[in-house]
């Protein structure tokens, strides 16, 4: 608006071109056009969202393509719209509904509205991301993602249905683009991309674009007589279809090759959610080893060459996980059955090196030294690659209240190594450089996931969901310059601070994408057979606890990769209310005996999780216990409500059980504090005994001891067991264990009073198949012990997908 001598004048840009809706009437876009336009739209949305502007009515009619191929987003005025959009020439059959800020009012455009808009719930920037997903689908498929005979049918489809796979709707669609569209169109806002910037990074990753710059030309194979100029779509298709021909040629670092992302199909038919994240690429980038749960319910290692379509199990690695390579690529280190082990990569005998009861990563140096974390708590150790007595490699710093060092990564000199320290602060963990022959260390920087070293002199690490590269001089042990974002690498699973990627010496970065879908809530019998579906708002529920009176359930709902909250569900009506609201993670709910309060853990203080309690009637949460220990979990209230049994990690004594008085000064009292791990405590209904898990026999078994003072002890399970549950009246105990590829629920009859505890008949109460167990994300017994309330994966869980970035250093150059 200009104020001129003749009055106010409105000046508007005149742009030649057409709307996206007009263009789509002539048919779908080419893949290159779709990626180029999609990237521009995502960038524009990111800018708008960063300025606090949500479009709320993104659709093809509001996207304008100029003559020179630029895309402009129009009509940010929905907030002021007061009447339905008039239908007419040039319009689609989608209706724009009136905007209103009141609850329960539906607004947006049918066909592009997010589920929360359809329901009339509050919306945020993630609704724009849903609409973008629908537009991206339509651009490359040539048809709507959601369409019905009437607006009501279309809205129903948005709420309940998934569109057909893009790869089925149109030819030549790379699977990576399919996954981006699916991720945008998740029904729950918390499961979509959490920012348009992340979305733009993902589109750039598969399009090979940096801004508007195309990928460099890929030379033809040796013997070819003409250059092969590949667009992003053709490159993706050729790499996926003819990987055996091209991938070996791509693995040699070449400056004339641009960075390329190669998405591999899941190498085995695994329904495991994320254990493939324990993947390690060989130094030459041609093979990767990974762990997958097999039919016994336990992990084992597999090996795959990147130019082969299938993987092979590695004999002798049963129960193996967290593999890592020797510098020459001839051997693999890994952990299994409480040991650090090695095996020839080509196959051969397994050698035990030393004990490692609860490991968190290892690294093999060029001088035949392995640095590893033998436990989830405590410092790192070093041991010869030929085996022997391990020696401390790092020492915890008590002034920093450190509880653990983990995820070591050797530098090229074979003397220095990287590692991360716990606890974190604000979701970040400090990275250090240590040395095998010195107690000195150097602080680097904080990151969401531990850093790894990558030639030709970078540290790769995760900052939230972004993969970052930062210059690092291994001679001076110094990181320099500004970091560069390489890709979006959402990390949904894995242990705390576990590196987001694995790297080779020749320019290959590998990571795993895991899609976590929504879950149903169901009542199951003890054998896993469905009895009924429990109504609940759509979302991903990952932990379930039924109240003692059986009227409610506390549900841990994943809102995003870094945020979980507790919800309360009325089991009779299906009404659900959010119980916690803080950013970060609130998990581990435990009901009080009167079913009116819930104890839980929260990392709202930044990094370390502490124990809180809150009434279901409202009010603020009360801090019950705070300490520097990285992990602590509420386990059980005493029946009289005077104590809370909880466990806590300790570098000297593993995991211990403590009693927290709920009155007075609340000074914790040690209940079981030994050199063994004691967890999963449950107090008997009469308050005289505690059932718990312990590894004192060398494997996890269920024991019972007197309460409130530990003393008289009985072992309940004899062939492995965990997760004890007291039956009403203290007449029996249920526990679970793996036997022959299935999960058995065993019942032990008991009789107990204040002074004596007797074990009676033992029998298998039920058996769950491994397939059923893998479909369950969380579950809990009903108070009577006759049923399970379970969160079950909707449909088959999508297998983890390995992705390689080949010649990634060139991507750093492009970004700069």
Coordinates of N, CA, C and O in Angstrom, one line a residue, residues 2 17 44 117 263 371 394 424 510 522 574 708 713 795 801:
X2 N 0.7 2.1 -1.0 CA 1.5 3.4 -1.1 C 0.6 4.6 -0.8 O -0.5 4.6 -1.3
X17 N 1.8 -16.7 -15.7 CA 1.9 -18.1 -15.4 C 0.5 -18.7 -15.2 O -0.5 -18.3 -15.8
X44 N 9.2 -22.3 1.0 CA 8.3 -21.1 1.3 C 7.5 -21.3 2.5 O 7.4 -20.4 3.3
X117 N -8.0 -30.8 11.3 CA -8.9 -29.8 10.7 C -10.3 -30.4 10.5 O -11.3 -29.8 10.8
X263 N 18.7 -45.7 -1.7 CA 17.8 -46.4 -0.7 C 17.8 -47.9 -1.1 O 17.4 -48.3 -2.2
X371 N 38.4 -50.3 22.2 CA 37.8 -49.5 23.3 C 36.3 -49.7 23.3 O 35.7 -49.6 22.2
X394 N 38.6 -44.6 30.4 CA 38.2 -43.2 30.8 C 37.7 -43.3 32.2 O 37.4 -44.4 32.7
X424 N 22.9 -36.0 29.8 CA 22.9 -34.9 28.9 C 22.2 -33.7 29.5 O 21.6 -33.8 30.6
X510 N 25.9 -44.3 6.1 CA 24.7 -45.1 6.1 C 23.9 -44.8 7.3 O 24.5 -44.6 8.4
X522 N -6.2 -52.7 22.4 CA -7.1 -53.9 22.4 C -7.0 -54.6 23.7 O -5.9 -54.6 24.4
X574 N -14.2 -44.5 26.6 CA -13.2 -44.2 25.6 C -12.8 -42.7 25.6 O -12.0 -42.3 24.7
X708 N 9.0 -54.4 54.4 CA 9.9 -53.4 53.8 C 11.4 -53.6 53.9 O 12.2 -52.8 53.4
X713 N 14.6 -64.6 51.2 CA 14.5 -64.6 49.7 C 14.2 -65.9 49.1 O 14.7 -67.0 49.6
X795 N -1.6 -52.8 11.3 CA -1.1 -53.5 10.1 C 0.3 -54.0 10.5 O 0.8 -54.1 11.6
X801 N 14.6 -49.4 6.8 CA 15.2 -49.2 5.4 C 16.6 -48.6 5.5 O 16.7 -47.5 6.0

